[in-house]
Each structure stands twice: as structure tokens, then as C-alpha cells.
Amino acid sequence: MAEKSERASDEEVRETAEMILDARYPIALTGAGMSVESGIPPFRGPGGLWTKYGEPPMNGFQRFMADPKKAWEERLSKRNDELFKPLTVAKPNAGHLALADLERLGVLRFMITQNIDDLHRQAGQKALAEIHGNWTLIRCLDCTTRFHGDAISLEKLPPECPRCGGLLKSDTVSFGEPIPGDVLNMCAEHSALADLVIVAGTSATVYPAAGFALEVKQRGGILIEVNLYESEITQVCDVSLRGTSADVLSRLVSAVGEIRREKLS
Ligand SMILES: [Zn+2]
């Protein structure tokens, strides 16, 4: 299956839907490919924002901690940049909506996303770990409470946590910043229960997110890849469905619904 680059056939989609329905605890791992389909440019690769503007400093978190006021001022001055603009106008695509439907059907139990764009939440996903944070949220570095951006006054910088007075930072995880423990714990807890992972729009090579998917595979679970292209993990996947997330995931979730109805009738 690794070689093919043609759009997944209806038969492959249906067989995969059967596997998902047979699983006890399916989870999903999503990445930048899903955001790209909603018009958000990727960071890496040709046409990527980092390729164009240079990578952000690898010690972004240390720089924030050294001078939080300056870091906040820099962030606010970039609000209208090419980096932020696509995030403000992006809408969930059919792939986001399909995964939210799969959760509503009671089939998908948990999702880990590497995306910071808020689109899974906007699509209605509830059991969700945003492993790199969420750009619309502000997080207290002391008590880890998250606040919606609009709920925090930015008149005085850096802003203070309304709950504990601690230092507030964008929830988006900076380079050099530890991934918040509450998020990591959720991921570990749910991936330990999982026996199937749908990997969509990511080559699953960025750790720690990739580790959660591969760990399920190592325990004998099933790995399903949904990606336009062959990726670094294609070789270890049980199924690779080629196509956009919007196309493949919506067909996959329709098939899950159909099979369920057939079984009931
Ligand atoms: Zn706090």
C-alpha cells in the first residue's frame, strides 16, 4: 500500500470504517495538513512561513521568561502579520467536521492535535488535547488556568492571572517551553487505552505527539494514515488512505454511519 498515491477507493474506505467500528478505543492524531486545507500556511517546507521568514528563535521560551513585557509587546505588534491573519479567518473544513461527527457518534474517544488554530474546537470536538497549545487562549504559567484572549486585559503588560496573580503567556507552546503537564497527562492516559489511531494530515514525526501514536502501534494496535502523500510512517501503518483529510475523513465517517445503520436494521 505504501507505493500508491491515488485517491483512496470506496472499498478501502469501507474496510477501514469496519476496522474503526471493531476497535474498542479509537483515537486520532492530527497535524498541519488539516490546517493547510483550511487555508493556514504550514511553517515548514516549500512556501512555509518559516522557510520565508526564518525560523522563530529556538529559545523563544527563555526569551519570554527573560523579558515577558517585551515578548508581549512583540506579540501584539505582530497581530496583523501574515503569520496571524490566516488564523483569524480560517474555518473548520469537512475533515474537522467529520472527526467531530465521529466523536458525536460515540466512536472516536479522544483526539491529540498538533495544531494551534482552534479549528477542532470550532468544529465541535470535545475530548481534545492541543499538544502545542491554542492561539486563541492565554495560559497562566503558575496555575495553568487557560483564559480566552478576550477575557484578559492587555493594558498592562505582562498581564497577570486573574486567579492567582501569576505570569500569563499565550497558550501556544514556544520553542524551549515544556508542554504543559495537564495536556501530556491526558494524552498518556487516552493513548494507553487506545487500540487504534487515525493519523490525519501529519507525518507523525514531531515528538511527543508522534510517540503516542507509535506507542499504540507497538502494543499491537492499528495505525491508519490519512494523508495526501506517503509519509515517514507509511511503512508502519496498517492502512494508508490517500487524499485530503476533507475528502477521506468525510467519506470514512459516512461509511461508519452507514455500516452502523446496516447492522441495526
Ligand atoms: Zn494563575
Tab-separated table of C-alpha atoms and ligand atoms in Angstrom:
chain	number	residue	atom	x	y	z
A	1	MET	CA	0.000	0.000	0.000
A	2	ALA	CA	2.936	2.310	0.597
A	3	GLU	CA	3.510	2.990	-3.068
A	4	LYS	CA	0.140	4.187	-4.147
A	5	SER	CA	-0.660	7.853	-4.451
A	6	GLU	CA	-4.135	7.539	-5.919
A	7	ARG	CA	-7.227	8.686	-4.095
A	8	ALA	CA	-8.451	6.037	-1.659
A	9	SER	CA	-11.118	3.799	-3.195
A	10	ASP	CA	-14.610	3.381	-1.722
A	11	GLU	CA	-13.728	-0.212	-0.909
A	12	GLU	CA	-10.625	0.777	1.064
A	13	VAL	CA	-12.624	3.435	2.883
A	14	ARG	CA	-15.325	0.939	3.817
A	15	GLU	CA	-12.828	-1.676	5.033
A	16	THR	CA	-11.168	0.985	7.177
A	17	ALA	CA	-14.539	2.059	8.572
A	18	GLU	CA	-15.111	-1.585	9.629
A	19	MET	CA	-11.768	-1.594	11.444
A	20	ILE	CA	-12.697	1.604	13.271
A	21	LEU	CA	-16.049	0.130	14.323
A	22	ASP	CA	-14.344	-3.058	15.523
A	23	ALA	CA	-11.884	-1.108	17.681
A	24	ARG	CA	-12.545	-0.698	21.376
A	25	TYR	CA	-10.986	2.751	21.842
A	26	PRO	CA	-10.157	4.650	18.631
A	27	ILE	CA	-8.279	7.933	18.951
A	28	ALA	CA	-6.955	10.407	16.366
A	29	LEU	CA	-3.760	12.389	15.900
A	30	THR	CA	-3.947	15.400	13.586
A	31	GLY	CA	-1.419	17.862	12.224
A	32	ALA	CA	-0.643	20.733	9.898
A	33	GLY	CA	-2.086	19.115	6.747
A	34	MET	CA	-5.579	19.671	8.137
A	35	SER	CA	-4.862	23.355	8.784
A	36	VAL	CA	-3.435	23.804	5.291
A	37	GLU	CA	-6.759	22.606	3.886
A	38	SER	CA	-8.402	25.449	5.812
A	39	GLY	CA	-6.057	28.000	4.235
A	40	ILE	CA	-3.460	28.221	7.001
A	41	PRO	CA	0.059	28.115	5.566
A	42	PRO	CA	2.376	25.495	7.035
A	43	PHE	CA	5.504	26.517	8.928
A	44	ARG	CA	7.920	24.097	7.306
A	45	GLY	CA	8.604	23.089	3.727
A	46	PRO	CA	8.313	24.976	0.407
A	47	GLY	CA	6.052	28.017	0.765
A	48	GLY	CA	6.117	27.568	4.543
A	49	LEU	CA	6.170	30.652	6.742
A	50	TRP	CA	9.427	29.692	8.402
A	51	THR	CA	11.021	28.999	5.030
A	52	LYS	CA	10.006	32.519	4.009
A	53	TYR	CA	10.622	34.475	7.214
A	54	GLY	CA	13.145	32.309	9.002
A	55	GLU	CA	12.554	30.033	11.953
A	56	PRO	CA	11.490	31.628	15.211
A	57	PRO	CA	14.235	31.658	17.846
A	58	MET	CA	14.805	28.193	19.284
A	59	ASN	CA	14.994	29.760	22.728
A	60	GLY	CA	11.641	31.573	22.439
A	61	PHE	CA	10.536	30.485	25.889
A	62	GLN	CA	13.776	31.563	27.563
A	63	ARG	CA	13.445	34.940	25.842
A	64	PHE	CA	9.874	35.245	27.089
A	65	MET	CA	10.931	34.452	30.643
A	66	ALA	CA	13.876	36.876	30.472
A	67	ASP	CA	11.608	39.791	29.494
A	68	PRO	CA	7.872	38.954	29.444
A	69	LYS	CA	6.844	42.576	28.860
A	70	LYS	CA	8.957	42.865	25.716
A	71	ALA	CA	7.795	39.445	24.498
A	72	TRP	CA	4.139	40.504	24.895
A	73	GLU	CA	4.764	43.805	23.083
A	74	GLU	CA	6.369	41.925	20.197
A	75	ARG	CA	3.464	39.508	20.023
A	76	LEU	CA	0.849	42.268	19.962
A	77	SER	CA	2.730	44.179	17.256
A	78	LYS	CA	2.527	41.089	15.022
A	79	ARG	CA	-1.241	40.726	15.254
A	80	ASN	CA	-1.830	41.756	11.649
A	81	ASP	CA	1.142	39.932	10.169
A	82	GLU	CA	0.974	37.204	7.591
A	83	LEU	CA	1.608	34.821	10.480
A	84	PHE	CA	-1.601	35.660	12.317
A	85	LYS	CA	-4.006	36.757	9.623
A	86	PRO	CA	-4.858	33.310	8.191
A	87	LEU	CA	-5.609	32.090	11.716
A	88	THR	CA	-8.202	34.804	12.244
A	89	VAL	CA	-10.183	33.952	9.104
A	90	ALA	CA	-9.800	30.139	8.897
A	91	LYS	CA	-12.877	27.943	9.275
A	92	PRO	CA	-13.082	24.211	10.040
A	93	ASN	CA	-13.133	22.101	6.860
A	94	ALA	CA	-15.013	18.885	6.110
A	95	GLY	CA	-12.207	16.873	7.753
A	96	HIS	CA	-12.554	18.717	11.070
A	97	LEU	CA	-16.332	18.323	10.923
A	98	ALA	CA	-16.067	14.600	10.130
A	99	LEU	CA	-13.871	13.927	13.182
A	100	ALA	CA	-16.278	15.870	15.385
A	101	ASP	CA	-19.111	13.732	13.949
A	102	LEU	CA	-17.141	10.574	14.699
A	103	GLU	CA	-16.919	11.699	18.312
A	104	ARG	CA	-20.645	12.525	18.437
A	105	LEU	CA	-21.368	9.014	17.127
A	106	GLY	CA	-19.596	7.713	20.228
A	107	VAL	CA	-16.888	6.076	18.104
A	108	LEU	CA	-13.887	8.406	18.404
A	109	ARG	CA	-12.856	8.585	22.041
A	110	PHE	CA	-10.077	11.159	22.066
A	111	MET	CA	-8.020	13.394	19.830
A	112	ILE	CA	-4.489	14.746	20.041
A	113	THR	CA	-3.784	17.661	17.718
A	114	GLN	CA	-0.514	19.400	16.957
A	115	ASN	CA	-2.471	22.318	15.511
A	116	ILE	CA	-2.857	25.561	17.424
A	117	ASP	CA	-5.575	27.016	15.165
A	118	ASP	CA	-8.670	26.265	17.324
A	119	LEU	CA	-10.432	24.641	14.328
A	120	HIS	CA	-11.140	21.296	16.032
A	121	ARG	CA	-12.884	23.163	18.858
A	122	GLN	CA	-14.814	25.274	16.376
A	123	ALA	CA	-15.913	22.055	14.661
A	124	GLY	CA	-17.296	20.839	17.994
A	125	GLN	CA	-14.606	18.372	19.133
A	126	LYS	CA	-14.855	17.887	22.903
A	127	ALA	CA	-12.294	15.276	24.041
A	128	LEU	CA	-9.265	17.107	22.732
A	129	ALA	CA	-5.630	17.668	23.710
A	130	GLU	CA	-3.980	20.577	21.917
A	131	ILE	CA	-0.431	19.489	22.481
A	132	HIS	CA	1.140	22.690	21.131
A	133	GLY	CA	-1.485	24.933	22.706
A	134	ASN	CA	-4.263	27.070	21.226
A	135	TRP	CA	-3.525	30.508	19.802
A	136	THR	CA	-6.857	31.984	20.982
A	137	LEU	CA	-6.075	31.173	24.613
A	138	ILE	CA	-3.833	32.679	27.266
A	139	ARG	CA	-2.327	30.388	29.903
A	140	CYS	CA	-1.078	31.092	33.403
A	141	LEU	CA	2.453	29.741	33.794
A	142	ASP	CA	1.849	29.289	37.521
A	143	CYS	CA	-1.592	27.674	37.877
A	144	THR	CA	-2.018	26.560	34.171
A	145	THR	CA	-5.553	28.026	34.035
A	146	ARG	CA	-6.423	28.986	30.448
A	147	PHE	CA	-8.425	32.087	29.587
A	148	HIS	CA	-9.940	33.229	26.341
A	149	GLY	CA	-7.872	36.038	24.856
A	150	ASP	CA	-10.793	38.468	25.083
A	151	ALA	CA	-11.173	37.857	28.817
A	152	ILE	CA	-7.752	39.281	29.674
A	153	SER	CA	-6.943	42.989	29.695
A	154	LEU	CA	-3.703	43.713	27.886
A	155	GLU	CA	-3.456	47.309	29.055
A	156	LYS	CA	-0.696	46.474	31.482
A	157	LEU	CA	1.993	44.124	30.182
A	158	PRO	CA	2.717	41.432	31.018
A	159	PRO	CA	-0.864	40.615	32.080
A	160	GLU	CA	-1.447	38.903	35.417
A	161	CYS	CA	-3.542	35.816	36.105
A	162	PRO	CA	-6.955	36.899	37.487
A	163	ARG	CA	-6.975	33.723	39.562
A	164	CYS	CA	-3.524	33.599	41.166
A	165	GLY	CA	-1.648	36.719	40.059
A	166	GLY	CA	0.839	34.579	38.111
A	167	LEU	CA	2.507	35.368	34.812
A	168	LEU	CA	0.336	34.944	31.692
A	169	LYS	CA	1.618	33.784	28.310
A	170	SER	CA	-0.005	32.806	25.048
A	171	ASP	CA	-1.152	29.159	25.315
A	172	THR	CA	0.781	28.390	22.114
A	173	VAL	CA	3.810	26.392	23.225
A	174	SER	CA	7.032	28.258	22.369
A	175	PHE	CA	10.305	26.680	21.366
A	176	GLY	CA	12.089	25.597	24.512
A	177	GLU	CA	8.871	25.602	26.539
A	178	PRO	CA	7.830	22.372	28.239
A	179	ILE	CA	4.487	21.058	27.026
A	180	PRO	CA	2.005	21.703	29.859
A	181	GLY	CA	1.780	18.682	32.144
A	182	ASP	CA	-2.021	18.537	32.162
A	183	VAL	CA	-2.055	18.084	28.372
A	184	LEU	CA	0.689	15.437	28.409
A	185	ASN	CA	-1.127	13.514	31.143
A	186	MET	CA	-4.368	13.475	29.140
A	187	CYS	CA	-2.516	12.196	26.065
A	188	ALA	CA	-0.762	9.452	28.029
A	189	GLU	CA	-3.989	8.384	29.717
A	190	HIS	CA	-6.004	8.065	26.498
A	191	SER	CA	-3.275	6.621	24.284
A	192	ALA	CA	-2.730	3.910	26.910
A	193	LEU	CA	-6.369	2.863	26.378
A	194	ALA	CA	-6.293	3.160	22.582
A	195	ASP	CA	-6.191	0.189	20.217
A	196	LEU	CA	-6.489	2.228	17.000
A	197	VAL	CA	-5.144	5.609	15.905
A	198	ILE	CA	-6.266	7.632	12.894
A	199	VAL	CA	-3.314	9.821	11.893
A	200	ALA	CA	-4.513	12.667	9.665
A	201	GLY	CA	-2.531	15.432	7.973
A	202	THR	CA	0.728	14.723	9.747
A	203	SER	CA	3.784	12.634	9.097
A	204	ALA	CA	3.735	11.899	12.852
A	205	THR	CA	7.422	12.615	13.275
A	206	VAL	CA	7.170	15.534	15.702
A	207	TYR	CA	7.539	14.365	19.278
A	208	PRO	CA	5.955	13.887	21.734
A	209	ALA	CA	2.740	13.652	19.657
A	210	ALA	CA	4.186	11.012	17.327
A	211	GLY	CA	5.252	8.902	20.289
A	212	PHE	CA	1.667	8.490	21.473
A	213	ALA	CA	0.582	7.089	18.094
A	214	LEU	CA	3.585	4.819	17.685
A	215	GLU	CA	3.200	3.500	21.217
A	216	VAL	CA	-0.307	2.260	20.347
A	217	LYS	CA	1.138	0.509	17.306
A	218	GLN	CA	3.920	-1.087	19.368
A	219	ARG	CA	1.311	-2.514	21.730
A	220	GLY	CA	-0.350	-4.249	18.778
A	221	GLY	CA	-2.870	-1.539	17.925
A	222	ILE	CA	-3.872	-0.409	14.443
A	223	LEU	CA	-2.425	2.655	12.736
A	224	ILE	CA	-4.494	4.293	9.980
A	225	GLU	CA	-2.919	7.075	7.973
A	226	VAL	CA	-4.901	9.700	6.065
A	227	ASN	CA	-2.526	11.810	4.029
A	228	LEU	CA	-2.108	13.221	0.538
A	229	TYR	CA	1.344	11.730	0.265
A	230	GLU	CA	3.347	8.850	1.538
A	231	SER	CA	4.999	9.875	4.796
A	232	GLU	CA	7.704	8.694	7.154
A	233	ILE	CA	5.207	6.500	9.000
A	234	THR	CA	3.505	4.954	5.959
A	235	GLN	CA	5.693	1.856	6.284
A	236	VAL	CA	4.419	1.088	9.782
A	237	CYS	CA	0.776	1.916	9.081
A	238	ASP	CA	-1.788	-0.871	8.710
A	239	VAL	CA	-3.780	1.246	6.276
A	240	SER	CA	-2.795	4.323	4.272
A	241	LEU	CA	-5.672	6.236	2.716
A	242	ARG	CA	-4.536	8.764	0.142
A	243	GLY	CA	-6.353	12.049	-0.312
A	244	THR	CA	-7.148	15.267	1.507
A	245	SER	CA	-8.457	14.993	5.059
A	246	ALA	CA	-11.620	16.754	3.936
A	247	ASP	CA	-12.281	14.105	1.286
A	248	VAL	CA	-11.099	10.937	3.034
A	249	LEU	CA	-12.322	11.671	6.558
A	250	SER	CA	-15.790	12.689	5.454
A	251	ARG	CA	-16.112	9.520	3.333
A	252	LEU	CA	-14.756	7.432	6.190
A	253	VAL	CA	-17.199	8.825	8.724
A	254	SER	CA	-20.129	8.447	6.300
A	255	ALA	CA	-19.124	4.797	5.870
A	256	VAL	CA	-19.003	4.327	9.648
A	257	GLY	CA	-22.547	5.699	9.865
A	258	GLU	CA	-23.783	3.518	7.006
A	259	ILE	CA	-22.309	0.297	8.402
A	260	ARG	CA	-23.826	1.063	11.774
A	261	ARG	CA	-27.269	1.605	10.262
A	262	GLU	CA	-26.959	-1.631	8.267
A	263	LYS	CA	-26.086	-3.552	11.420
A	264	LEU	CA	-29.028	-2.073	13.280
A	265	SER	CA	-31.591	-2.857	10.604
B	1	ZN	ZN	-2.783	31.557	37.651
